[in-house]
Short mmCIF file of C-alpha atoms and ligand atoms in Angstrom, two decimals:
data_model
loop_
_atom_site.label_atom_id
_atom_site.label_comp_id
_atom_site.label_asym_id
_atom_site.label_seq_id
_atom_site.Cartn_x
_atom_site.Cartn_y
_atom_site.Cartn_z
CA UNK A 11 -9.55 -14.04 -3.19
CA UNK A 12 -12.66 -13.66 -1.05
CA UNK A 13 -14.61 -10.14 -0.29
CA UNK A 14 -15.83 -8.38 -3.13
CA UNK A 15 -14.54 -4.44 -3.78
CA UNK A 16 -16.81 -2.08 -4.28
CA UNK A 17 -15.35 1.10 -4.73
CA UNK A 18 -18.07 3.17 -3.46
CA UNK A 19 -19.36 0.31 -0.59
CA UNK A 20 -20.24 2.65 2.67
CA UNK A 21 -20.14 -0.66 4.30
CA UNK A 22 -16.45 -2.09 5.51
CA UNK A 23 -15.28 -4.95 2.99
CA UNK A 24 -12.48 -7.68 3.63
CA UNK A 25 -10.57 -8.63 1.19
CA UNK A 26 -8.73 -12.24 1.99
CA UNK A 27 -6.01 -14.42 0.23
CA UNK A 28 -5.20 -11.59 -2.26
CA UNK A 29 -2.03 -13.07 -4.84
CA UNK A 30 0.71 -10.66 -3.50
CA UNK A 31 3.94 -11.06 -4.76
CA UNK A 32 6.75 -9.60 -2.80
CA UNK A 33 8.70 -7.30 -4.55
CA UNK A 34 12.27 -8.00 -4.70
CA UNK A 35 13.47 -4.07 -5.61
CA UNK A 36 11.03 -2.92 -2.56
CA UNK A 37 13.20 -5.75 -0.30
CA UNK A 38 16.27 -3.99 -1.28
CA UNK A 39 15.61 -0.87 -1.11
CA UNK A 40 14.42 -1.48 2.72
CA UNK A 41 17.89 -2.91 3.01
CA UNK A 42 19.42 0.33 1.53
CA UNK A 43 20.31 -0.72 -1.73
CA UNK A 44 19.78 2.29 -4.26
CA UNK A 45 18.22 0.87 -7.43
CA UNK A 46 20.38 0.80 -10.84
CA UNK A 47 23.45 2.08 -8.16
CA UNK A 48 24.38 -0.49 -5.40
CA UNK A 49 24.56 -4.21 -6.81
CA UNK A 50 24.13 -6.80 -3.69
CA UNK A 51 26.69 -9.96 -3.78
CA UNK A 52 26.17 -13.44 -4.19
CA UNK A 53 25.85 -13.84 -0.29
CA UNK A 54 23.18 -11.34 0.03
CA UNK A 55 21.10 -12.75 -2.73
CA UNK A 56 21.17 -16.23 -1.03
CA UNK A 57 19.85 -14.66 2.22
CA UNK A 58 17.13 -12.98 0.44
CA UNK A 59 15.80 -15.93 -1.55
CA UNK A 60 15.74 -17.89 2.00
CA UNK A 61 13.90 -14.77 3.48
CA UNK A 62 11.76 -14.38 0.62
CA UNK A 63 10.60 -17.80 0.99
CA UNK A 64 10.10 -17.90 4.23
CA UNK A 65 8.17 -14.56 4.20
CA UNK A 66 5.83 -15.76 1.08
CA UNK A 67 5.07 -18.77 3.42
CA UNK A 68 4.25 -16.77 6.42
CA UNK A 69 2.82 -13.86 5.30
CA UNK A 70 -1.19 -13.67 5.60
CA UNK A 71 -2.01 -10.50 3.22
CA UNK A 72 -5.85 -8.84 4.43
CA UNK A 73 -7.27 -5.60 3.50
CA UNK A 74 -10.31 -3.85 5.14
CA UNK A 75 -11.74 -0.74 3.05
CA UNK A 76 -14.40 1.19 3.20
CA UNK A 77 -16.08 4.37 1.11
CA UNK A 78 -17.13 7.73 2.76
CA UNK A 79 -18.62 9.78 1.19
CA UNK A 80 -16.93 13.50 1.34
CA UNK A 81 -19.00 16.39 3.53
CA UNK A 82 -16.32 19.28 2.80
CA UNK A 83 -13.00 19.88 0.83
CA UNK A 84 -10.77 22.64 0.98
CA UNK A 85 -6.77 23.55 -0.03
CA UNK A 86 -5.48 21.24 2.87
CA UNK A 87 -8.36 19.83 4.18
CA UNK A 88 -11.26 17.10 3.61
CA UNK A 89 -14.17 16.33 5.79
CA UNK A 90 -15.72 12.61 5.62
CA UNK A 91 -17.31 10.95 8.16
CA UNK A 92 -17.39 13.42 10.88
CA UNK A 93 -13.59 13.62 10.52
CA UNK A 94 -11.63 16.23 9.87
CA UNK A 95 -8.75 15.63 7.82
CA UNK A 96 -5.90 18.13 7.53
CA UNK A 97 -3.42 17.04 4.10
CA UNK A 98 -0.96 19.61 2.83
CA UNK A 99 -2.04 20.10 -0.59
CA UNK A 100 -4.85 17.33 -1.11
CA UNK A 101 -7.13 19.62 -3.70
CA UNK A 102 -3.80 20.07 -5.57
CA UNK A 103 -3.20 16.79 -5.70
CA UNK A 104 -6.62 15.03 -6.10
CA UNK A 105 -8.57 17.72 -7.50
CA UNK A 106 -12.19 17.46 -6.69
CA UNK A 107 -13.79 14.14 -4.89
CA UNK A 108 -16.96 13.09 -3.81
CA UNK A 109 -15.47 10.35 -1.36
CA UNK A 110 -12.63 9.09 -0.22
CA UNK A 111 -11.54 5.29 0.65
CA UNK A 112 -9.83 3.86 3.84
CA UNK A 113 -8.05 0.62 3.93
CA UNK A 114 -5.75 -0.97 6.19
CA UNK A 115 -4.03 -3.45 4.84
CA UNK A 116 -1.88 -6.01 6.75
CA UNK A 117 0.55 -8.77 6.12
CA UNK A 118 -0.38 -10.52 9.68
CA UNK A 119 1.73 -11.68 12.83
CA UNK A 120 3.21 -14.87 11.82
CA UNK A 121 6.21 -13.49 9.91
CA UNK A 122 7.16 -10.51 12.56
CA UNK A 123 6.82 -13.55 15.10
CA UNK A 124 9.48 -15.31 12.99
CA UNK A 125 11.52 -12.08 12.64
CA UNK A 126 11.68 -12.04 16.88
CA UNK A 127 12.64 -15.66 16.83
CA UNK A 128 15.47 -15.26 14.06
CA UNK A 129 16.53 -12.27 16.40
CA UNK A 130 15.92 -14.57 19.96
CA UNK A 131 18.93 -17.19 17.97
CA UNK A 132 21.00 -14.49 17.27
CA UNK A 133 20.85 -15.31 13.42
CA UNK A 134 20.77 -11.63 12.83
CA UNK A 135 21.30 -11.63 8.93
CA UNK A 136 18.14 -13.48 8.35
CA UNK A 137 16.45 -11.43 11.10
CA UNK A 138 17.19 -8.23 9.26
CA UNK A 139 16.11 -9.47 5.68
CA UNK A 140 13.13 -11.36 6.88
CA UNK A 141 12.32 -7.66 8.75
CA UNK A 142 12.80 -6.21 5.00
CA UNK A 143 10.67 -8.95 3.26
CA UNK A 144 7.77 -8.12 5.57
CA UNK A 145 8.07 -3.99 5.04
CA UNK A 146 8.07 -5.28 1.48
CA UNK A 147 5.12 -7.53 1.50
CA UNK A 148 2.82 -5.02 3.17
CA UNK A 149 3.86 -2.18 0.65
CA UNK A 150 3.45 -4.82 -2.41
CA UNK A 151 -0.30 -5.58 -0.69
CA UNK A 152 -1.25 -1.36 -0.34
CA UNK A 153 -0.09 -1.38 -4.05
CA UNK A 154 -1.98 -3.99 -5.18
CA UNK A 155 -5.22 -2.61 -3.23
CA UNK A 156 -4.83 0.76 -4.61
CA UNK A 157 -4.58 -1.03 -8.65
CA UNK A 158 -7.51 -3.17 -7.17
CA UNK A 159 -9.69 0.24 -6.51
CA UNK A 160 -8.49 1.86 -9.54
CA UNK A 161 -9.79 -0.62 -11.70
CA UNK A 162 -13.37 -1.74 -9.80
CA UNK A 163 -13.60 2.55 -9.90
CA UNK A 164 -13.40 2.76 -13.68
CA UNK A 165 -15.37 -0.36 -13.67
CA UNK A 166 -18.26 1.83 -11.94
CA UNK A 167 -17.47 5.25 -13.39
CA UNK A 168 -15.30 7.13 -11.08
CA UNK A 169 -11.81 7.76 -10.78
CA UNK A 170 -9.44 6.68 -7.77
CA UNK A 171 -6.36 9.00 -6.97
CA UNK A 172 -3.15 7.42 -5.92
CA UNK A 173 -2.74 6.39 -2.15
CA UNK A 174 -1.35 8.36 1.06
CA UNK A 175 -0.98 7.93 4.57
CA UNK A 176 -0.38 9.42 7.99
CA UNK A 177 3.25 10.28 8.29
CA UNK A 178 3.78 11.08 4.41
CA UNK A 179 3.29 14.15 2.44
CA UNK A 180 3.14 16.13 4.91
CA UNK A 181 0.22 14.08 6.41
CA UNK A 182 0.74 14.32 10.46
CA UNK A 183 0.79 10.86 11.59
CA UNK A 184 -1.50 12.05 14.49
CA UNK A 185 -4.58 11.79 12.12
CA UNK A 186 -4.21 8.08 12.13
CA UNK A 187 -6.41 7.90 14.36
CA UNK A 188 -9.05 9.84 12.39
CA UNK A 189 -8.54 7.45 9.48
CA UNK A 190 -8.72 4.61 11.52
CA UNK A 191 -12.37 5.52 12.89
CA UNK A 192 -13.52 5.75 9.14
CA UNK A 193 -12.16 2.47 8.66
CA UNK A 194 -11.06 0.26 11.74
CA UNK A 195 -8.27 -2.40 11.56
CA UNK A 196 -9.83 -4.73 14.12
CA UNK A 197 -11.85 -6.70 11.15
CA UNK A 198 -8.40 -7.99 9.88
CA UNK A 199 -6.79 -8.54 13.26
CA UNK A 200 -5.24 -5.07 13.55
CA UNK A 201 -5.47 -2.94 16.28
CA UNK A 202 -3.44 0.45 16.91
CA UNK A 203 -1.95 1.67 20.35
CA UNK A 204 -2.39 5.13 22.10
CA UNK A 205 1.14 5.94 20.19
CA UNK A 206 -0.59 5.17 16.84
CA UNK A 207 1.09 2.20 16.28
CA UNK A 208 -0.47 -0.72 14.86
CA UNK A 209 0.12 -4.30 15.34
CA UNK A 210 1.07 -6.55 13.70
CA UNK A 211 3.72 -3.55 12.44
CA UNK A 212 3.84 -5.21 8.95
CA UNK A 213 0.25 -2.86 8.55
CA UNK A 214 -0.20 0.11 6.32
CA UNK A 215 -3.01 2.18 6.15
CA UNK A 216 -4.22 4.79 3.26
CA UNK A 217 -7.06 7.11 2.25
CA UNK A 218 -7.63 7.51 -1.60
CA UNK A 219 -9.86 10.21 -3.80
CA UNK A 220 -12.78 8.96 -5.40
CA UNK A 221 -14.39 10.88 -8.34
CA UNK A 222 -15.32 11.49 -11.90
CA UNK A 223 -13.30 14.29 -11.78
CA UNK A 224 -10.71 12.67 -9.77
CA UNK A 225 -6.96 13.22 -10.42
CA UNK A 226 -5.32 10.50 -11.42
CA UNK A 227 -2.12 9.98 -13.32
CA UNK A 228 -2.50 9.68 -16.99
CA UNK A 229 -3.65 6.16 -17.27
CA UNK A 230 -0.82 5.81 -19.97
CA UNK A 231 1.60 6.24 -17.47
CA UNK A 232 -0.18 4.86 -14.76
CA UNK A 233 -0.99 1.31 -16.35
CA UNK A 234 2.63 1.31 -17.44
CA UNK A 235 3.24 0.95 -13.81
CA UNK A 236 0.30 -1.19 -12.80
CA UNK A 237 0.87 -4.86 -11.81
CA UNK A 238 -3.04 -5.98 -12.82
CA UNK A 239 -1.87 -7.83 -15.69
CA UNK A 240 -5.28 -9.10 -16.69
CA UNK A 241 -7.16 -5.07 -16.03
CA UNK A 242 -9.96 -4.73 -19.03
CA UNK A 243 -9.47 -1.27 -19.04
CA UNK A 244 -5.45 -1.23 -19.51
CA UNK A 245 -4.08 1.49 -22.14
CA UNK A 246 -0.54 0.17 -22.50
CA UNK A 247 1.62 -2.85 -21.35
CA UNK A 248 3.40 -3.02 -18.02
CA UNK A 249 6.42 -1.93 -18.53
CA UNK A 250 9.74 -3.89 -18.98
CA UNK A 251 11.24 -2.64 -15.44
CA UNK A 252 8.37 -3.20 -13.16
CA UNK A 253 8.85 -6.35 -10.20
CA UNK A 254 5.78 -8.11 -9.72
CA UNK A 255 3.74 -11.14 -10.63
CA UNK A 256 5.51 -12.36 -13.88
CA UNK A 257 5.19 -9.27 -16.00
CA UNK A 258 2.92 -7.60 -13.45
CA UNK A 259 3.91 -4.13 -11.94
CA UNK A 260 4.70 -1.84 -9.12
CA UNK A 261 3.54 1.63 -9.13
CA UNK A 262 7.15 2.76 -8.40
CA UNK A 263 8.38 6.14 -10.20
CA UNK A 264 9.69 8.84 -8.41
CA UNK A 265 7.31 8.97 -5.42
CA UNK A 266 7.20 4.95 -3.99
CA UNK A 267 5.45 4.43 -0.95
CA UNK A 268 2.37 6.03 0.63
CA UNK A 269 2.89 9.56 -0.52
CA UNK A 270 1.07 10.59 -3.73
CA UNK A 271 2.76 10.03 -7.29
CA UNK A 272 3.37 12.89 -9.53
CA UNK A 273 0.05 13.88 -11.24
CA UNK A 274 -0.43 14.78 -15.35
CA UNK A 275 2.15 12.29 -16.67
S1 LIG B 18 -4.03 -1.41 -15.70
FE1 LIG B 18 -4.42 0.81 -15.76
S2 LIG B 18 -6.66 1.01 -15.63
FE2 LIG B 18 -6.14 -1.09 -15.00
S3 LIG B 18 -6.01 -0.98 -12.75
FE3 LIG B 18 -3.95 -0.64 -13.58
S4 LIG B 18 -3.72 1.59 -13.74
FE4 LIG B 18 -5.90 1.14 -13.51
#
């Protein structure tokens, strides 16, 4: 990996050739399999070891971040930056911060260029799963940045909440823009349209809490879920269900994704 994270750095930080694993549940479930419910057949499983392949040989995982230190907070509302950020229930959720971090992440062009090929020779299975792989690789990549932050913050005495993003939460996907002017895209190659779209698609971006009196899960439940196998400050093993990185973890539980996970555990 190159780029160094500092949790608090006010100045933008790339982070390059980070060892993402794409999760195999997260493929599936972008397919529509429900986990522990629908079991896919042999067929399907043969597609999704070709995609997965393929997608671990074309995807190009980059993160930018930065730190901003937090002007104003209120029930539904935090100030950083000179933006204004309006997030249903943010002090609820992340209790007091004294900054926040922005990161877009990215898994690059060169598998969503594949995916249009796949689709341009009509082999639409592939097209579809490869589609699903990349979703997946960029959600495994915003997982692994958010375990990255949580332990560099303990590592430097603060706390880092769980992740969310426009267009979850509550969190009106308008503000995109806002987050993108704390942290741009354009030092990893992504840029985002007048429609708030980035490209390449396979991008995510987030905005965590950063604090001493942060909210965080309980770490017991939260390193359960954590897939930094090797994290000095780790309370309890991963746990026997999680996906990634040979005994690593996803943050799964009940709220996946870019929304905040439940708090208190
Ligand atoms: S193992 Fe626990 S303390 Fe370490 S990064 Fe993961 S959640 Fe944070």
């Amino acid at each position: 990996m190159t780029g160094t994270l500092g949790v608090l750095s006010p100045t933008p930080v790339v982070l390059d050739g980070l060892p993402v694993r794409i999760d195999r549940a997260e493929v599936l479930r972008f397919q529509g399999y429900k986990q522990g419910l629908d079991v896919p057949s042999a067929e399907v499983l043969d597609l999704f070891d070709e995609a997965l392949a393929m997608g671990e040989r074309l995807m190009a995982p980059r993160v930018a971040y930065r730190a901003i230190p937090v002007e104003r907070q209120a029930a539904d509302e935090i100030a950083a930056g000179g933006e204004h950020l309006h997030i249903p229930d943010i002090e609820r959720f992340w209790g007091g911060v004294e900054a926040v971090g922005a990161s877009v992440c990215t898994a690059g062009d060169r598998l969503e260029n594949r995916v249009r090929e796949l689709f341009d020779q009509r082999e639409f299975p592939l097209a579809v799963m490869l589609d699903s792989v990349g979703s997946a690789a960029v959600e495994s990549l915003a997982e692994y940045a958010n375990d990255l932050l949580c332990q560099a913050g303990i590592a430097e005495g603060v706390h880092v909440t769980n992740r969310i993003s426009p267009g979850y939460a509550g969190w009106d996907t308008a503000e995109q823009r806002r987050l993108w002017r704390l942290c741009p895209g354009e030092p990893i190659g992504v840029t985002l349209n007048q429609s708030c779209f980035m490209a390449p698609a396979k991008s995510i971006t987030f905005l965590v809490g950063i604090g001493a009196r942060a909210r965080v899960d309980h770490y017991f439940s939260q390193c359960r879920r954590c897939w930094m196998r090797d994290c000095a400050y780790r309370r309890v093993p991963a746990d026997a269900t999680v996906h990634r990185e040979n005994g690593g973890a996803s943050r799964g539980g009940g709220l996946r994704g870019a929304g905040p996970h439940s708090i208190g555990g």
